[in-house]
Tab-separated table of C-alpha atoms in Angstrom:
chain	number	residue	atom	x	y	z
A	1	MET	CA	81.020	107.492	45.452
A	2	ALA	CA	80.385	107.698	49.182
A	3	SER	CA	83.958	106.635	49.987
A	4	CYS	CA	85.403	109.357	47.735
A	5	TYR	CA	83.009	111.895	49.231
A	6	LEU	CA	84.164	110.939	52.731
A	7	GLU	CA	87.843	111.219	51.829
A	8	SER	CA	87.277	114.613	50.170
A	9	LEU	CA	85.434	115.967	53.195
A	10	ASN	CA	88.095	114.676	55.589
A	11	TYR	CA	90.750	116.384	53.468
A	12	VAL	CA	88.926	119.724	53.618
A	13	LEU	CA	88.339	119.415	57.374
A	14	ALA	CA	91.847	118.195	58.236
A	15	SER	CA	93.405	121.495	59.369
A	16	THR	CA	90.329	122.508	61.390
A	17	VAL	CA	90.163	119.097	63.060
A	18	PHE	CA	93.842	119.428	63.982
A	19	GLN	CA	93.211	122.825	65.573
A	20	GLY	CA	90.321	121.281	67.491
A	21	VAL	CA	92.615	118.660	69.008
A	22	ARG	CA	94.759	121.461	70.437
A	23	SER	CA	91.605	122.764	72.159
A	24	LYS	CA	90.746	119.306	73.562
A	25	LEU	CA	88.077	118.671	70.927
A	26	ASP	CA	87.968	115.418	68.976
A	27	THR	CA	86.242	115.050	65.610
A	28	GLU	CA	85.476	111.875	63.703
A	29	VAL	CA	83.892	111.796	60.254
A	30	SER	CA	82.722	108.410	59.008
A	31	LEU	CA	80.041	106.475	57.143
A	32	SER	CA	77.595	104.449	59.216
A	33	GLY	CA	76.076	101.062	58.418
A	34	ARG	CA	73.012	102.943	57.129
A	35	ASN	CA	75.256	104.668	54.567
A	36	CYS	CA	74.828	107.959	56.415
A	37	LEU	CA	77.544	110.517	57.032
A	38	LEU	CA	78.364	110.833	60.738
A	39	ILE	CA	80.184	113.869	62.138
A	40	GLU	CA	80.938	113.223	65.813
A	41	ILE	CA	82.446	116.008	67.929
A	42	SER	CA	83.327	115.623	71.599
A	43	GLY	CA	85.433	117.451	74.152
A	44	PHE	CA	85.493	120.336	76.600
A	45	LEU	CA	82.643	122.843	76.535
A	46	GLU	CA	84.807	125.992	76.490
A	47	HIS	CA	85.285	126.087	72.705
A	48	PHE	CA	82.732	123.421	71.781
A	49	ILE	CA	79.937	125.563	70.321
A	50	SER	CA	82.211	127.789	68.240
A	51	PHE	CA	84.058	124.713	66.965
A	52	VAL	CA	80.803	123.001	65.969
A	53	SER	CA	79.856	126.196	64.138
A	54	THR	CA	83.156	126.179	62.233
A	55	ILE	CA	82.818	122.515	61.253
A	56	TRP	CA	79.219	123.063	60.175
A	57	ASP	CA	80.121	126.090	58.039
A	58	ILE	CA	82.864	124.125	56.273
A	59	PHE	CA	80.488	121.230	55.692
A	60	ARG	CA	77.791	123.483	54.200
A	61	ALA	CA	80.309	125.186	51.931
A	62	PHE	CA	81.860	121.888	50.857
A	63	SER	CA	81.632	121.422	47.089
A	64	CYS	CA	83.210	119.268	44.438
A	65	PRO	CA	87.016	119.133	44.786
A	66	SER	CA	89.422	119.752	41.936
A	67	ALA	CA	90.296	116.938	39.547
A	68	ASP	CA	93.706	116.519	41.203
A	69	LEU	CA	92.170	116.300	44.687
A	70	PHE	CA	89.600	113.837	43.363
A	71	LEU	CA	92.387	111.521	42.190
A	72	LEU	CA	94.124	111.798	45.568
A	73	CYS	CA	90.909	111.019	47.474
A	74	LYS	CA	90.157	108.160	45.105
A	75	GLN	CA	93.559	106.660	45.949
A	76	ARG	CA	92.892	107.071	49.681
A	77	ALA	CA	89.474	105.450	49.370
A	78	SER	CA	91.055	102.540	47.505
A	79	LEU	CA	93.700	102.174	50.210
A	80	ASN	CA	91.061	102.159	52.950
A	81	LEU	CA	89.124	99.437	51.161
A	82	ARG	CA	92.272	97.367	50.787
A	83	THR	CA	92.986	97.628	54.513
A	84	LYS	CA	89.806	95.607	55.034
A	85	LEU	CA	91.790	92.749	53.521
A	86	THR	CA	94.901	93.417	55.605
A	87	GLU	CA	93.871	92.699	59.197
A	88	PRO	CA	92.569	89.100	59.445
A	89	ALA	CA	90.064	89.731	62.254
A	90	SER	CA	88.613	92.732	60.388
A	91	LEU	CA	88.383	90.664	57.223
A	92	THR	CA	86.246	88.029	58.967
A	93	ASN	CA	83.790	90.719	60.082
A	94	PHE	CA	83.557	92.047	56.538
A	95	ILE	CA	83.026	88.553	55.103
A	96	LEU	CA	80.260	87.979	57.651
A	97	ALA	CA	78.498	91.177	56.577
A	98	GLU	CA	78.960	90.266	52.918
A	99	HIS	CA	77.259	86.876	53.397
A	100	THR	CA	74.422	88.023	55.663
A	101	CYS	CA	73.475	91.435	54.213
A	102	LYS	CA	72.432	92.095	50.624
A	103	SER	CA	73.583	95.718	50.696
A	104	ILE	CA	77.192	94.831	51.592
A	105	TYR	CA	79.413	94.140	48.603
A	106	ALA	CA	82.708	92.305	48.272
A	107	VAL	CA	85.815	94.478	48.560
A	108	ASP	CA	87.031	93.407	45.114
A	109	THR	CA	83.691	94.444	43.599
A	110	MET	CA	83.842	97.864	45.263
A	111	LEU	CA	87.460	98.332	44.184
A	112	GLU	CA	86.486	97.639	40.572
A	113	GLU	CA	83.711	100.234	40.778
A	114	LEU	CA	86.050	102.722	42.432
A	115	ASN	CA	88.733	102.258	39.781
A	116	SER	CA	86.177	102.906	37.027
A	117	LEU	CA	84.929	106.110	38.685
A	118	VAL	CA	85.745	109.274	36.712
A	119	PHE	CA	85.710	112.914	37.762
A	120	ASP	CA	82.552	113.801	35.801
A	121	ASP	CA	80.584	111.062	37.591
A	122	PHE	CA	81.784	112.324	40.946
A	123	SER	CA	80.905	115.928	40.045
A	124	GLN	CA	77.326	114.904	39.255
A	125	PHE	CA	77.141	112.982	42.524
A	126	MET	CA	78.374	116.009	44.485
A	127	SER	CA	75.892	118.351	42.808
A	128	SER	CA	72.996	116.087	43.814
A	129	ILE	CA	74.010	115.813	47.480
A	130	GLY	CA	72.584	119.200	48.427
A	131	THR	CA	69.131	118.339	47.061
A	132	LYS	CA	68.955	115.105	49.070
A	133	LEU	CA	70.268	116.365	52.395
A	134	SER	CA	68.448	115.320	55.549
A	135	VAL	CA	69.961	116.117	58.955
A	136	GLU	CA	69.562	114.299	62.269
A	137	GLY	CA	71.495	115.225	65.383
A	138	LEU	CA	72.060	114.385	69.029
A	139	LEU	CA	73.561	116.562	71.764
A	140	CYS	CA	74.584	114.840	74.968
A	141	GLY	CA	76.651	116.171	77.863
A	142	ASP	CA	77.148	119.064	80.250
A	143	LEU	CA	75.331	121.725	78.223
A	144	SER	CA	72.618	124.118	79.296
A	145	ARG	CA	69.325	124.195	77.424
A	146	GLU	CA	70.293	127.571	75.938
A	147	GLU	CA	73.611	126.210	74.654
A	148	ALA	CA	71.896	123.174	73.158
A	149	ASP	CA	69.309	125.406	71.479
A	150	GLU	CA	72.108	127.524	70.009
A	151	VAL	CA	73.640	124.493	68.322
A	152	CYS	CA	70.239	123.291	67.081
A	153	GLU	CA	69.408	126.692	65.591
A	154	MET	CA	72.771	126.686	63.861
A	155	ILE	CA	71.864	123.471	62.039
A	156	SER	CA	68.139	124.065	61.507
A	157	VAL	CA	68.671	127.061	59.212
A	158	ILE	CA	69.474	124.741	56.333
A	159	GLU	CA	66.610	123.875	53.996
A	160	THR	CA	66.225	120.116	53.740
A	161	SER	CA	64.273	117.889	51.417
A	162	PRO	CA	62.390	114.772	52.552
A	163	LEU	CA	64.818	111.883	52.769
A	164	ILE	CA	64.424	109.559	49.800
A	165	ALA	CA	64.641	105.903	50.767
A	166	SER	CA	67.702	104.204	49.310
A	167	LYS	CA	68.187	100.499	48.770
A	168	ASP	CA	71.488	100.897	50.617
A	169	GLY	CA	70.052	103.080	53.360
A	170	ARG	CA	69.318	100.137	55.608
A	171	ARG	CA	70.735	96.640	55.560
A	172	ASP	CA	68.632	94.032	53.796
A	173	ASP	CA	69.308	90.956	55.889
A	174	ILE	CA	69.986	87.466	54.578
A	175	PRO	CA	69.143	84.852	57.243
A	176	LEU	CA	71.943	82.524	58.245
A	177	PRO	CA	71.601	79.068	56.642
A	178	ASP	CA	69.766	76.219	58.357
A	179	HIS	CA	72.773	73.938	57.920
A	180	ASP	CA	76.441	74.070	58.891
A	181	MET	CA	78.255	76.498	56.619
A	182	ASN	CA	81.910	77.509	56.438
A	183	VAL	CA	83.277	80.364	54.353
A	184	CYS	CA	87.024	80.209	53.820
A	185	ALA	CA	89.496	82.733	52.431
A	186	ARG	CA	93.253	82.822	52.197
A	187	LYS	CA	95.763	85.608	52.738
A	188	ILE	CA	98.936	84.870	50.829
A	189	SER	CA	101.002	87.477	52.695
A	190	ASP	CA	99.833	86.646	56.225
A	191	THR	CA	101.146	84.258	58.876
A	192	ASN	CA	97.933	84.084	60.914
A	193	PHE	CA	94.951	81.784	60.968
A	194	VAL	CA	91.544	83.079	62.039
A	195	ALA	CA	88.374	81.246	63.028
A	196	ASN	CA	85.180	83.215	63.640
A	197	VAL	CA	82.103	81.167	64.632
A	198	CYS	CA	78.807	83.075	64.481
A	199	TYR	CA	75.356	82.372	65.910
A	200	GLN	CA	72.212	84.259	64.960
A	201	ILE	CA	70.130	85.339	67.972
A	202	GLY	CA	66.424	85.526	67.168
A	203	GLU	CA	64.587	86.559	64.044
A	204	LYS	CA	63.931	90.197	64.952
A	205	ARG	CA	65.997	93.018	66.401
A	206	HIS	CA	65.152	95.050	69.457
A	207	ILE	CA	63.144	92.540	71.486
A	208	ALA	CA	63.701	93.759	75.033
A	209	MET	CA	63.880	90.355	76.749
A	210	ASP	CA	66.248	88.864	74.145
A	211	THR	CA	68.445	91.959	74.377
A	212	ALA	CA	68.563	91.732	78.184
A	213	LEU	CA	69.407	88.014	78.074
A	214	LEU	CA	72.114	88.546	75.443
A	215	ARG	CA	73.761	91.371	77.407
A	216	LEU	CA	73.797	89.286	80.566
A	217	PHE	CA	75.060	86.190	78.744
A	218	SER	CA	77.799	88.253	77.085
A	219	SER	CA	78.889	89.774	80.402
A	220	PHE	CA	79.821	86.277	81.601
A	221	ILE	CA	81.288	84.937	78.364
A	222	GLU	CA	83.475	87.795	77.103
A	223	ASN	CA	86.044	87.347	79.893
A	224	ASP	CA	85.676	83.592	80.373
A	225	ILE	CA	86.553	82.754	76.770
A	226	VAL	CA	89.720	84.873	76.941
A	227	LEU	CA	90.743	83.153	80.191
A	228	LYS	CA	90.221	79.628	78.858
A	229	LEU	CA	91.318	79.870	75.230
A	230	ARG	CA	94.042	82.495	75.424
A	231	TYR	CA	95.621	82.128	78.848
A	232	GLN	CA	94.924	78.499	79.771
A	233	LYS	CA	95.271	76.906	76.313
A	234	ASN	CA	97.541	79.533	74.707
A	235	LEU	CA	95.426	79.047	71.613
A	236	GLY	CA	95.770	82.497	70.065
A	237	TYR	CA	97.022	85.998	70.716
A	238	ALA	CA	93.571	87.518	70.079
A	239	VAL	CA	90.443	85.896	71.520
A	240	SER	CA	87.055	87.608	71.703
A	241	ALA	CA	83.299	87.151	71.962
A	242	GLN	CA	81.161	89.999	70.672
A	243	THR	CA	77.781	91.050	69.310
A	244	ASP	CA	77.088	92.441	65.840
A	245	ASP	CA	73.596	93.927	65.705
A	246	GLU	CA	73.830	96.139	62.630
A	247	GLY	CA	71.791	93.525	60.786
A	248	LYS	CA	70.365	90.496	62.504
A	249	ILE	CA	71.771	90.095	66.001
A	250	ILE	CA	74.793	87.821	65.615
A	251	TYR	CA	77.027	86.659	68.448
A	252	SER	CA	80.489	85.536	67.388
A	253	PHE	CA	83.512	83.809	68.913
A	254	CYS	CA	86.794	84.738	67.231
A	255	VAL	CA	90.363	83.467	67.675
A	256	VAL	CA	93.452	84.728	65.809
A	257	SER	CA	96.546	82.535	66.012
A	258	CYS	CA	99.971	82.273	64.418
A	259	ASP	CA	100.559	78.818	65.959
A	260	TYR	CA	97.465	76.767	65.060
A	261	ASN	CA	95.525	76.295	61.831
A	262	HIS	CA	91.839	77.018	61.427
A	263	GLU	CA	90.743	73.413	62.092
A	264	VAL	CA	92.331	73.459	65.540
A	265	LEU	CA	90.813	76.866	66.274
A	266	LEU	CA	87.329	75.765	65.150
A	267	ALA	CA	87.490	72.577	67.204
A	268	ASN	CA	88.458	74.504	70.334
A	269	ILE	CA	85.771	77.148	69.834
A	270	GLU	CA	83.123	74.453	69.369
A	271	GLU	CA	84.374	72.632	72.467
A	272	TYR	CA	84.218	75.868	74.441
A	273	VAL	CA	80.669	76.643	73.276
A	274	ARG	CA	79.553	73.182	74.420
A	275	SER	CA	81.149	73.770	77.841
A	276	VAL	CA	79.349	77.057	78.502
A	277	ARG	CA	76.387	75.341	80.170
A	278	LEU	CA	78.599	73.859	82.907
A	279	PHE	CA	80.237	77.249	83.391
A	280	LEU	CA	76.890	79.035	83.761
A	281	GLU	CA	75.609	76.385	86.174
A	282	SER	CA	78.699	76.902	88.340
A	283	VAL	CA	78.134	80.658	88.715
A	284	ASP	CA	77.295	81.520	92.317
A	285	SER	CA	73.964	83.292	92.874
A	286	SER	CA	75.657	86.339	94.429
A	287	VAL	CA	78.024	86.635	91.448
A	288	PHE	CA	75.065	86.326	89.089
A	289	GLU	CA	73.259	89.197	90.811
A	290	LYS	CA	76.412	91.362	90.681
A	291	HIS	CA	76.603	90.831	86.926
A	292	LYS	CA	72.979	91.873	86.584
A	293	ALA	CA	73.642	95.009	88.632
A	294	GLY	CA	76.719	95.821	86.530
A	295	ILE	CA	74.925	95.947	83.176
A	296	GLN	CA	75.012	99.547	81.948
A	297	PHE	CA	71.879	101.362	80.789
A	298	PHE	CA	71.517	104.823	79.252
A	299	GLY	CA	74.409	107.247	79.246
A	300	GLU	CA	75.916	105.800	76.073
A	301	VAL	CA	75.696	108.161	73.121
A	302	GLU	CA	75.408	105.217	70.718
A	303	SER	CA	72.417	103.853	72.628
A	304	LEU	CA	70.665	107.221	72.656
A	305	TRP	CA	71.359	107.681	68.953
A	306	GLU	CA	69.864	104.264	68.153
A	307	GLN	CA	66.703	105.176	70.037
A	308	LEU	CA	66.304	108.320	67.943
A	309	SER	CA	67.377	107.075	64.531
A	310	GLU	CA	66.124	103.515	64.197
A	311	GLU	CA	62.574	103.036	63.026
A	312	ASP	CA	62.045	99.713	64.815
A	313	ARG	CA	63.381	100.859	68.186
A	314	SER	CA	61.161	102.792	70.610
A	315	ASP	CA	62.365	105.690	72.740
A	316	ASP	CA	61.832	103.694	75.940
A	317	PHE	CA	63.569	100.554	74.681
A	318	GLU	CA	66.440	100.793	77.174
A	319	MET	CA	63.964	101.123	80.037
A	320	SER	CA	62.157	98.015	78.786
A	321	VAL	CA	65.466	96.126	78.725
A	322	LYS	CA	66.245	97.303	82.245
A	323	ASN	CA	62.857	96.134	83.512
A	324	CYS	CA	63.323	92.738	81.865
A	325	MET	CA	66.767	92.391	83.424
A	326	LYS	CA	65.314	92.543	86.938
A	327	ASP	CA	63.317	89.349	86.418
A	328	ILE	CA	65.983	87.233	84.704
A	329	SER	CA	67.193	84.181	86.605
A	330	LYS	CA	70.238	82.009	85.994
A	331	ASP	CA	67.953	79.328	84.539
A	332	ASP	CA	66.674	81.895	82.023
A	333	VAL	CA	70.225	82.549	80.805
A	334	ILE	CA	70.906	78.813	80.520
A	335	LYS	CA	67.700	78.320	78.503
A	336	PHE	CA	68.703	81.246	76.276
A	337	TYR	CA	72.121	79.653	75.676
A	338	THR	CA	70.562	76.236	74.983
A	339	LYS	CA	68.131	77.695	72.453
A	340	TRP	CA	70.556	79.762	70.387
A	341	PHE	CA	73.966	78.065	70.782
A	342	LEU	CA	73.260	74.320	70.848
A	343	PRO	CA	71.770	72.058	68.140
A	344	PRO	CA	69.515	72.448	66.257
A	345	ALA	CA	70.973	75.999	66.167
A	346	ARG	CA	73.489	76.191	63.318
A	347	PRO	CA	76.757	78.142	63.477
A	348	PHE	CA	78.230	80.040	60.548
A	349	ALA	CA	82.030	79.737	60.545
A	350	ILE	CA	84.434	82.072	58.745
A	351	CYS	CA	88.060	80.963	58.415
A	352	ILE	CA	91.159	82.769	57.180
A	353	TRP	CA	94.234	80.879	55.990
A	354	GLY	CA	97.577	82.542	56.579
A	355	CYS	CA	99.414	81.050	53.643
A	356	GLN	CA	102.868	82.095	54.834
A	357	PHE	CA	102.276	79.836	57.822
A	358	ARG	CA	101.488	76.701	55.867
A	359	GLU	CA	101.188	77.148	52.095
A	360	GLU	CA	101.090	73.402	51.373
A	361	TYR	CA	97.963	73.046	53.527
A	362	TRP	CA	95.929	75.172	51.107
A	363	ASN	CA	97.348	73.356	48.081
A	364	SER	CA	96.370	69.987	49.541
A	365	LYS	CA	92.694	70.966	49.738
């Protein structure tokens, strides 16, 4: 339902969004991990307020589309879901969410539900949206207080009902297993192999010290892994290390290759993870302090939005992280790495077979 709603709204907004681009205003409409509708507008101030007003008026007037438009949007929603299965690296992220969060469903399951959706069901869904509307907003940038108040008044005129908690409103986390676990999938039409090795960091989100340590650890690793696995070993054309904190905080190492199968990729990732301690120990003290000074705080719209919208994150969380960062030593980062990335910590590996690369390999298993 939500996917069809999003496609319908994007269709209605399309011409206005295009006009906004001509005025140096960008608009993105999407669904967040909390299953909330996000309308993000950014750009130059000159036409900003009037453009926000136009978008808001269209959104408020948005109602159920015609049956023909519903079918078109249903096809687009289906196509967008299928693209999750197209790009191997994106597929690994979706599989990770599927296996660690109860409110994330398999693409095939969602496609079946989408295909069974009829216009009458969607009409009932659309008619109920207005009675369940709850609005949160954030303004950030070079605006005066009067201009910000004007935008807020524009939105506050709508009558809203208390937000009813939904089982899909927030992710219901499934802890990673306490033993080695590999999830494997194959892509018949692809020539790439993917290995994504994930480590869960902590049991709770938004612990200031753990967040500070993870940011500092990541600042060293995200470039080092690319240097060693992509440029020195020529292991894959896409190499990355990144954090997913929409559910439990998970740090993952991902390699995409058209030359090596998943076993080679996994072995090299595991070897790299074991070598991180020596790398951290070799970091000069002056370089370490420069990394600490280079960690960004505040200023990011996403960070400000998290402070406002997440129940388990306090308004001064970023300041707490910044204060913790000042006291972190290189030994602290090494201890953090030892605790969460070495045994008895257990990785969760996701592998993608590109069957066009080596079809007989899958058949032999």
